Coordinates of C-alpha atoms and ligand atoms in Angstrom, one line a residue:
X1 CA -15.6 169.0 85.8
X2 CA -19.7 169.7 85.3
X3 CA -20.4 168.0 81.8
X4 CA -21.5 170.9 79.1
X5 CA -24.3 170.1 77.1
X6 CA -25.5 172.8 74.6
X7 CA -29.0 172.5 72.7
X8 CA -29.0 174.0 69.4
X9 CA -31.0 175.5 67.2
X10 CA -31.1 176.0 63.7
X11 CA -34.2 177.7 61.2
X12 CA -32.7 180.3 59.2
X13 CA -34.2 179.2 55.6
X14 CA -35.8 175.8 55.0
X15 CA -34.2 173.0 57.1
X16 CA -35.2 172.9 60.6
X17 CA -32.5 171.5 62.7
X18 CA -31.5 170.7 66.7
X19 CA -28.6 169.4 67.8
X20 CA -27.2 168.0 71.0
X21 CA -23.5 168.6 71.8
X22 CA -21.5 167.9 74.7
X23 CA -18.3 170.0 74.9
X24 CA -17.7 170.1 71.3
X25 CA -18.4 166.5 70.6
X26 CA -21.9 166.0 68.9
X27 CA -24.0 163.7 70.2
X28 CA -27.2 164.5 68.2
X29 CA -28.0 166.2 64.7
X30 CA -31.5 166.1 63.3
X31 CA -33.2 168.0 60.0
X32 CA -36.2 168.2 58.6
X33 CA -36.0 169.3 54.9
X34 CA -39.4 171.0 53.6
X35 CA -40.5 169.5 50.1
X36 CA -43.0 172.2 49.8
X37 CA -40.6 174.1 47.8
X38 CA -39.8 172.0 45.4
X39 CA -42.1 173.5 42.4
X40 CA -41.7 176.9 43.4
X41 CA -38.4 177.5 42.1
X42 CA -37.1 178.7 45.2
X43 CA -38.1 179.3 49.1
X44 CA -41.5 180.7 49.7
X45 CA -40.7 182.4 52.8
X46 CA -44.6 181.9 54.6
X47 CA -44.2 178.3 53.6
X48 CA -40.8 177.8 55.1
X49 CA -42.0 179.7 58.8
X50 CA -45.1 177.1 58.8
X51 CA -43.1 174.0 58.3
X52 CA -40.6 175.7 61.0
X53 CA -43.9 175.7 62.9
X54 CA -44.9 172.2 62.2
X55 CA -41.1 170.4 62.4
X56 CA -39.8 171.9 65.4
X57 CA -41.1 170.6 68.5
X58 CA -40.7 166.9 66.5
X59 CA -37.0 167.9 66.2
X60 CA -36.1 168.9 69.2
X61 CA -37.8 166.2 71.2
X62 CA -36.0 163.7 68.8
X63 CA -32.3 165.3 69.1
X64 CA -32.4 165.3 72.9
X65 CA -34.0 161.6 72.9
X66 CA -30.9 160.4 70.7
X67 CA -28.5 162.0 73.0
X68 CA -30.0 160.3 75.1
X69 CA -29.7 163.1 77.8
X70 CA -32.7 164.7 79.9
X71 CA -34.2 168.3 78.9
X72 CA -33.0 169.7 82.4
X73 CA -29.1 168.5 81.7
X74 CA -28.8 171.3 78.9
X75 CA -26.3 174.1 80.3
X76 CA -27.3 176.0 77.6
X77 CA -29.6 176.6 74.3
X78 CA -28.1 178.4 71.6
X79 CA -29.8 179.5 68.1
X80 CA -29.3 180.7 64.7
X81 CA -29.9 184.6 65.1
X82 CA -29.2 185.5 61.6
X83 CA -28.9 186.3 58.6
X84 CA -31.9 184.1 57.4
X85 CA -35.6 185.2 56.4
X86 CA -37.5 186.6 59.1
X87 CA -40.2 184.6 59.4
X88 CA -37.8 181.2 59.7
X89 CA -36.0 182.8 62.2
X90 CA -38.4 183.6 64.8
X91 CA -39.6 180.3 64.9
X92 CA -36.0 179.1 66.2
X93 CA -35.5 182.1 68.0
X94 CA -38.7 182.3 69.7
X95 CA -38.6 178.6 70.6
X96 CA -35.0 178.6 72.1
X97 CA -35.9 182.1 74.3
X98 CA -39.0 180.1 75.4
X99 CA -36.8 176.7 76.3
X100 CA -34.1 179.3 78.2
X101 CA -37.2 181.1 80.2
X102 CA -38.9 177.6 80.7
X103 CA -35.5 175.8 82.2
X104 CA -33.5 178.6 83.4
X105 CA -30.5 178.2 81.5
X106 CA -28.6 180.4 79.1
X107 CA -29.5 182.0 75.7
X108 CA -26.7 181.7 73.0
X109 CA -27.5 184.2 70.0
X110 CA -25.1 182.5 66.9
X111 CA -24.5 184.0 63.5
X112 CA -25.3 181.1 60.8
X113 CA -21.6 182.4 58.9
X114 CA -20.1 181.5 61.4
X115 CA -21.2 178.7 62.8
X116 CA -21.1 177.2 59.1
X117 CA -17.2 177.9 59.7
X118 CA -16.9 177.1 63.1
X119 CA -18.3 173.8 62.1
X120 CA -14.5 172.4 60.9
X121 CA -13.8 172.7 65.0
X122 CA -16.8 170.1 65.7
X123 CA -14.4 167.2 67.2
X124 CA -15.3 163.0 67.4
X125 CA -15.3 161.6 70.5
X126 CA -11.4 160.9 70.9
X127 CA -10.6 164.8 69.7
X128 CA -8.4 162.9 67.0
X129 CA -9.4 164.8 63.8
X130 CA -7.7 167.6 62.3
X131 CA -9.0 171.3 62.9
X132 CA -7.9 174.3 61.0
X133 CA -5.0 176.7 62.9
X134 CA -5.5 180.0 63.6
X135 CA -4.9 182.0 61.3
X136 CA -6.8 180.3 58.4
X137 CA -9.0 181.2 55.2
X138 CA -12.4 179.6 54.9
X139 CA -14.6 179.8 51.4
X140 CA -17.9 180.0 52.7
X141 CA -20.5 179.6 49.9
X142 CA -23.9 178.8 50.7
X143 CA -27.5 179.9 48.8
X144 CA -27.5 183.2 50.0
X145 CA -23.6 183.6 50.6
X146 CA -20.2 183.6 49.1
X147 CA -17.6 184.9 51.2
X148 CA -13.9 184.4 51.2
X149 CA -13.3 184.7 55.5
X150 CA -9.9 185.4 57.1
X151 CA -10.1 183.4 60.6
X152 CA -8.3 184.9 63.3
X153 CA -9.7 183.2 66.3
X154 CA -13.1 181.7 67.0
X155 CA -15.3 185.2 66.8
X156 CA -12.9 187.3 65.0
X157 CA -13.3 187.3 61.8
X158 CA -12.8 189.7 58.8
X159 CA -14.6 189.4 55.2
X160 CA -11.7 189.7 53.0
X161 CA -14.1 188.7 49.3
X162 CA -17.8 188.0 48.9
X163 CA -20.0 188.0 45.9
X164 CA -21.0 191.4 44.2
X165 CA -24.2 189.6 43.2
X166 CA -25.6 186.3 43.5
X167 CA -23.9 183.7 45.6
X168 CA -22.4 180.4 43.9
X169 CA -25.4 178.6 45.5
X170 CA -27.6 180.8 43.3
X171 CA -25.6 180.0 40.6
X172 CA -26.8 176.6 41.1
X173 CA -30.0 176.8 42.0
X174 CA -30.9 179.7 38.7
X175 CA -28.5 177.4 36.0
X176 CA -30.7 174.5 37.3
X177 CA -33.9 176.3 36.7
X178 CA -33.1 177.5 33.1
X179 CA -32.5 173.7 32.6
X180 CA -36.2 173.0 34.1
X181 CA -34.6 171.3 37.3
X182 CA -36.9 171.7 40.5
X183 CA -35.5 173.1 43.1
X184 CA -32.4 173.4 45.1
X185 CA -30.9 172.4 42.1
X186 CA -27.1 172.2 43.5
X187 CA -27.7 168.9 44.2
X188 CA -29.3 167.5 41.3
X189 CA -26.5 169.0 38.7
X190 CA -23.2 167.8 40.8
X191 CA -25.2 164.5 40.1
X192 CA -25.6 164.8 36.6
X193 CA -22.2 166.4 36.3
X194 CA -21.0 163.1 37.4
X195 CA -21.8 161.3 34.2
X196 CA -20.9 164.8 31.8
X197 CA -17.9 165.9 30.1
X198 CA -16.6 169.6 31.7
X199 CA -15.5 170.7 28.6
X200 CA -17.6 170.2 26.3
X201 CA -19.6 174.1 26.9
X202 CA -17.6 177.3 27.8
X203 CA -19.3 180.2 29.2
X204 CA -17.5 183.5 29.9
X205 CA -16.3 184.1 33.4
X206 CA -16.3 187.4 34.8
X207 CA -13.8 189.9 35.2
X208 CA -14.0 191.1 38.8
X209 CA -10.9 193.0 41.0
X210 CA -9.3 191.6 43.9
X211 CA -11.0 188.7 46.2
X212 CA -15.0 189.8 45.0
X213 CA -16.7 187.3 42.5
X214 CA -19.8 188.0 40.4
X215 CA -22.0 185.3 39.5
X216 CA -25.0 187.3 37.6
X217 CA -23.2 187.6 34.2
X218 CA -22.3 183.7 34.2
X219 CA -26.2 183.1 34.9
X220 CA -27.2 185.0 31.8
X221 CA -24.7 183.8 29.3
X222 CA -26.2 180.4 30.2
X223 CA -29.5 181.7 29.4
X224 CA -29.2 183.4 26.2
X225 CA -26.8 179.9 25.4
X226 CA -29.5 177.6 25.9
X227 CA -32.4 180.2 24.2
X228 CA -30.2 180.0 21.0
X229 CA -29.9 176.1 21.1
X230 CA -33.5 175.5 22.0
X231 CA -34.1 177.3 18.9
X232 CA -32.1 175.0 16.3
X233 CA -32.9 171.9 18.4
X234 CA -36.2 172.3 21.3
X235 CA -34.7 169.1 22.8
X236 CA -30.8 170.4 23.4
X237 CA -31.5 170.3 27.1
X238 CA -33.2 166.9 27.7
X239 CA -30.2 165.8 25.1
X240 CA -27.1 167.7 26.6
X241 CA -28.3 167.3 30.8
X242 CA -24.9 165.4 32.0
X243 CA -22.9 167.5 29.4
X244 CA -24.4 171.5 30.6
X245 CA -24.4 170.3 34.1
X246 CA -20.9 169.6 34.3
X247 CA -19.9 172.6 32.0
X248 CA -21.9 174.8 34.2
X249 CA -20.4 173.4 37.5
X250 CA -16.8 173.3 36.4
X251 CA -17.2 177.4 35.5
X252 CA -18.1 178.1 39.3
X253 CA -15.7 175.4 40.6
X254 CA -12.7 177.3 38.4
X255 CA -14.4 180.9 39.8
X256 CA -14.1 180.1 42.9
X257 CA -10.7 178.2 42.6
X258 CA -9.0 181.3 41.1
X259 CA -10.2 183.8 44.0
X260 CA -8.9 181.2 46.4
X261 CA -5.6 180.7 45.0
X262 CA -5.2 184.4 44.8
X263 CA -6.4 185.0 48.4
X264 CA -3.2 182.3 49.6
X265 CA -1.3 184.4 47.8
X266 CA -2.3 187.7 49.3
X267 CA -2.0 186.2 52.9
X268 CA 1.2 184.4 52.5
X269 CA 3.0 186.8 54.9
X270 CA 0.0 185.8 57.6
X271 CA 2.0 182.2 57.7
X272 CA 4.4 181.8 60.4
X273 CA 4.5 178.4 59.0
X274 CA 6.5 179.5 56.3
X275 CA 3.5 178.4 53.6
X276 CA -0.2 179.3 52.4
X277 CA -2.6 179.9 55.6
X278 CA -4.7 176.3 56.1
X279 CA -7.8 176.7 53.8
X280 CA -11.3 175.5 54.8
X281 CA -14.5 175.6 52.4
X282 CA -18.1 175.5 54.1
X283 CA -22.2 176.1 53.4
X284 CA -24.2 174.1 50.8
X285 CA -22.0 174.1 47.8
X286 CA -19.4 172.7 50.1
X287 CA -20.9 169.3 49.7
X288 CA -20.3 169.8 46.0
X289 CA -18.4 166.9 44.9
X290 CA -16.4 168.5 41.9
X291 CA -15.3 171.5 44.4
X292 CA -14.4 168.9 46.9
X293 CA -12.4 166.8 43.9
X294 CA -10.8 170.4 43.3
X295 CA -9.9 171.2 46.5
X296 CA -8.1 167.6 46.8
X297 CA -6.2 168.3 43.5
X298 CA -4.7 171.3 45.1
X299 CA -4.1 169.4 48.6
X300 CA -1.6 167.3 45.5
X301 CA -0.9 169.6 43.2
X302 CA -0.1 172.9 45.0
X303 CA 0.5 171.5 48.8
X304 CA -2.5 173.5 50.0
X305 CA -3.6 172.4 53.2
X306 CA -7.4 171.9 53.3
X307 CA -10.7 171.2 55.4
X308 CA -13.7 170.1 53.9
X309 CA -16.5 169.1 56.4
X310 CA -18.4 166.0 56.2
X311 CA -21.4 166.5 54.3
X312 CA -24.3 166.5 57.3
X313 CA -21.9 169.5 58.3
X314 CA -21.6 171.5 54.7
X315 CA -25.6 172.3 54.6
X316 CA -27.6 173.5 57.0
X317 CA -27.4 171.6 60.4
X318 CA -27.9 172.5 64.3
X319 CA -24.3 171.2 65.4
X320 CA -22.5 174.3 63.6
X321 CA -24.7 176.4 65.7
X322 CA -23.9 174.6 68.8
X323 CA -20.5 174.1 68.5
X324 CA -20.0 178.0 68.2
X325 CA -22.6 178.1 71.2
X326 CA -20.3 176.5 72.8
X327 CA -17.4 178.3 71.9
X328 CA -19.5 181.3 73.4
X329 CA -20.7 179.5 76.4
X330 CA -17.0 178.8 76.9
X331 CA -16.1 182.5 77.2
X332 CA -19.3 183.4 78.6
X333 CA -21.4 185.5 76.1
X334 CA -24.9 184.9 76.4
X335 CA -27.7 186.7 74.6
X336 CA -31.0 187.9 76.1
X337 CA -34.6 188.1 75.6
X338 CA -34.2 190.8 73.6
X339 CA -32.1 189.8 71.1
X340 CA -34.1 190.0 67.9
X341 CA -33.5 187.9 64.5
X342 CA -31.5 190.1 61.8
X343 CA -32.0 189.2 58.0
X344 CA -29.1 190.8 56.4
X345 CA -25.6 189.6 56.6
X346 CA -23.6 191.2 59.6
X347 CA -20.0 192.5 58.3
X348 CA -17.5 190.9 60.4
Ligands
LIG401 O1 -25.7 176.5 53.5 P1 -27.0 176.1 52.8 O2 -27.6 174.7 53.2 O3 -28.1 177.1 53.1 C1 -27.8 178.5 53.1 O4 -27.3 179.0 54.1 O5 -28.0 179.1 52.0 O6 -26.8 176.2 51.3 C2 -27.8 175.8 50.3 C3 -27.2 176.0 48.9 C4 -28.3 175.8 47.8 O7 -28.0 176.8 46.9 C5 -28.0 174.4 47.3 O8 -28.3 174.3 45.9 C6 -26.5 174.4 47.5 O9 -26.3 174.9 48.7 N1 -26.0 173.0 47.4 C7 -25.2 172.5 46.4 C8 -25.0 171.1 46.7 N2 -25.7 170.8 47.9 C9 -26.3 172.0 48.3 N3 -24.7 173.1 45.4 C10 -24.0 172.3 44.5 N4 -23.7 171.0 44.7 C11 -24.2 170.4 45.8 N5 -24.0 169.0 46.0
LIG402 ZN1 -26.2 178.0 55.5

């Protein structure tokens, strides 16, 4: 059998990313992370399109060096096509049309949702760890997304819950800007969570129908919270950082945890295994460690049965986008040259 070696590519915000992949084993995964951020509060879309710019030739060349493979062994080169910003993704999309022209191989358009799923079927060598069985329910939440997915097969896919508002990553990132945090500030409060007591602060959580979650309303309670305590005591932050950031953090983690138990519920009949559907979570807030703690409660507590990837898998990365290249090299649907980047989240 010819060996199947997918390139892929991966620049929809601020990591730029290439990965090596050889059926659905990865060989490679390199990122470059852009500092330039940082003080900004947030992405700076021109910024992010220059570092693309700058990081990407760098991180190609590196990810087919270290799988140790030649340029003209690739069957394929698949790339994020959206949703993303605009400017990010022409960089990765310009560069992998270029690479396909240039070697005369395949174009693989992906959609970053789904690849950020189809991540959980990215397999070690000796194809020995558990993947999720169709049909299953992934929580994708991510800085731009929060999505509850029902998984019916590789590419079919149906929203079944997503945010009416900001997505939990937002949540994150704005809580840890009230509190002064540079950012992304997901990271930065799962690690003073760590050392905080999650009770100590309650904030309201909202009140939303069915499988949909709001974040706004949790972000501006936590505002006018700390503007009131600032008042009494201007160093209530600096004073209370281990204590808010695990109160904070233990309100999304219990959001998020309630519109999943309710979504097991809803799709009990799916089961032909006479249970909940498997459950998979995935994106940046993925790597969360008190949603990952909460997730293995319920593995105890309630018998769910869950997938969390590894954390070089839970942000961004290239081998989500070419493991679901290869998944569409596999049935063969290739993109052309004149597939263009989209920004906005396809509904699938
Ligand atoms: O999937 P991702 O890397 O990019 C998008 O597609 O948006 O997700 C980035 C988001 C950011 O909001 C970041 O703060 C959040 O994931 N994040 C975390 C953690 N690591 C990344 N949030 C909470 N805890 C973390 N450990
Ligand atoms: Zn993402």
């Amino acid at each position: 059998m010819k060996q199947t070696y997918i390139l892929g590519i991966e620049s929809s915000c601020d990591d730029t990313s290439a990965a090596v992949i050889l059926h659905d084993v990865i060989l490679s995964n390199v990122t470059a992370g852009q500092d330039v951020h940082k003080n900004f509060g947030g992405v700076v879309p021109e910024l992010a399109s220059r570092a693309h710019q700058q990081n990407i030739i760098p991180v190609i060349d590196t990810a087919i060096q270290k799988a140790n493979i030649r340029k003209n062994q690739l069957s394929a080169v698949a790339f994020t096509r959206g949703p993303g910003l605009l400017g990010s993704l022409l960089v990765g999309t310009s560069f992998a049309k270029a690479f396909s022209l240039g070697l005369n191989i395949p174009l693989i358009e992906v959609d970053h949702l789904q690849a950020h799923i189809l991540s959980h079927f990215i397999r070690n060598e000796s194809h020995t760890n558990p993947v999720p069985e169709f049909p299953f329910l992934c929580l994708t939440v991510s800085g731009g997304h929060t999505q509850i997915v029902l998984i019916r097969d590789y590419f079919d896919m149906e929203v079944i819950g997503q945010t009416i508002d900001d997505a939990a990553g937002e949540a994150f990132d704005k809580s840890a800007k009230i509190m002064g945090l540079p950012y992304p500030g997901g990271p930065l409060i799962d690690k003073l969570a760590r050392d905080g007591n999650p009770g100590r602060f309650t904030f309201s959580k909202p009140v939303i129908p069915g499988l949909d979650f709001s974040f706004s309303g949790l972000k501006t309670s936590f505002l006018y919270f700390l503007r009131d305590e600032l008042k009494k005591d201007p160093d209530f932050i600096e004073k209370n950082k281990h204590d808010l950031s695990a109160s904070i953090q233990a309100t999304i983690i219990e959001i998020l945890m309630a519109k999943l138990a309710l979504a097991l519920e809803k799709t009990r009949n799916l089961n032909t295994r006479n249970g909940y559907l498997d459950v998979a979570i995935a994106g940046g807030v993925s790597a969360n460690s008190g949603l990952r703690q909460a997730l293995e409660n319920a593995r105890e507590a309630r018998g769910w049965n869950i997938f969390i990837p590894p954390i070089q898998y839970s942000t961004d990365n290239a081998a989500m986008i070419a493991v679901a290249g290869y998944f569409k090299f596999l049935k063969g649907a290739f993109g052309s040259q004149s597939d263009v980047p989209y920004a906005r989240a396809k509904r699938t």
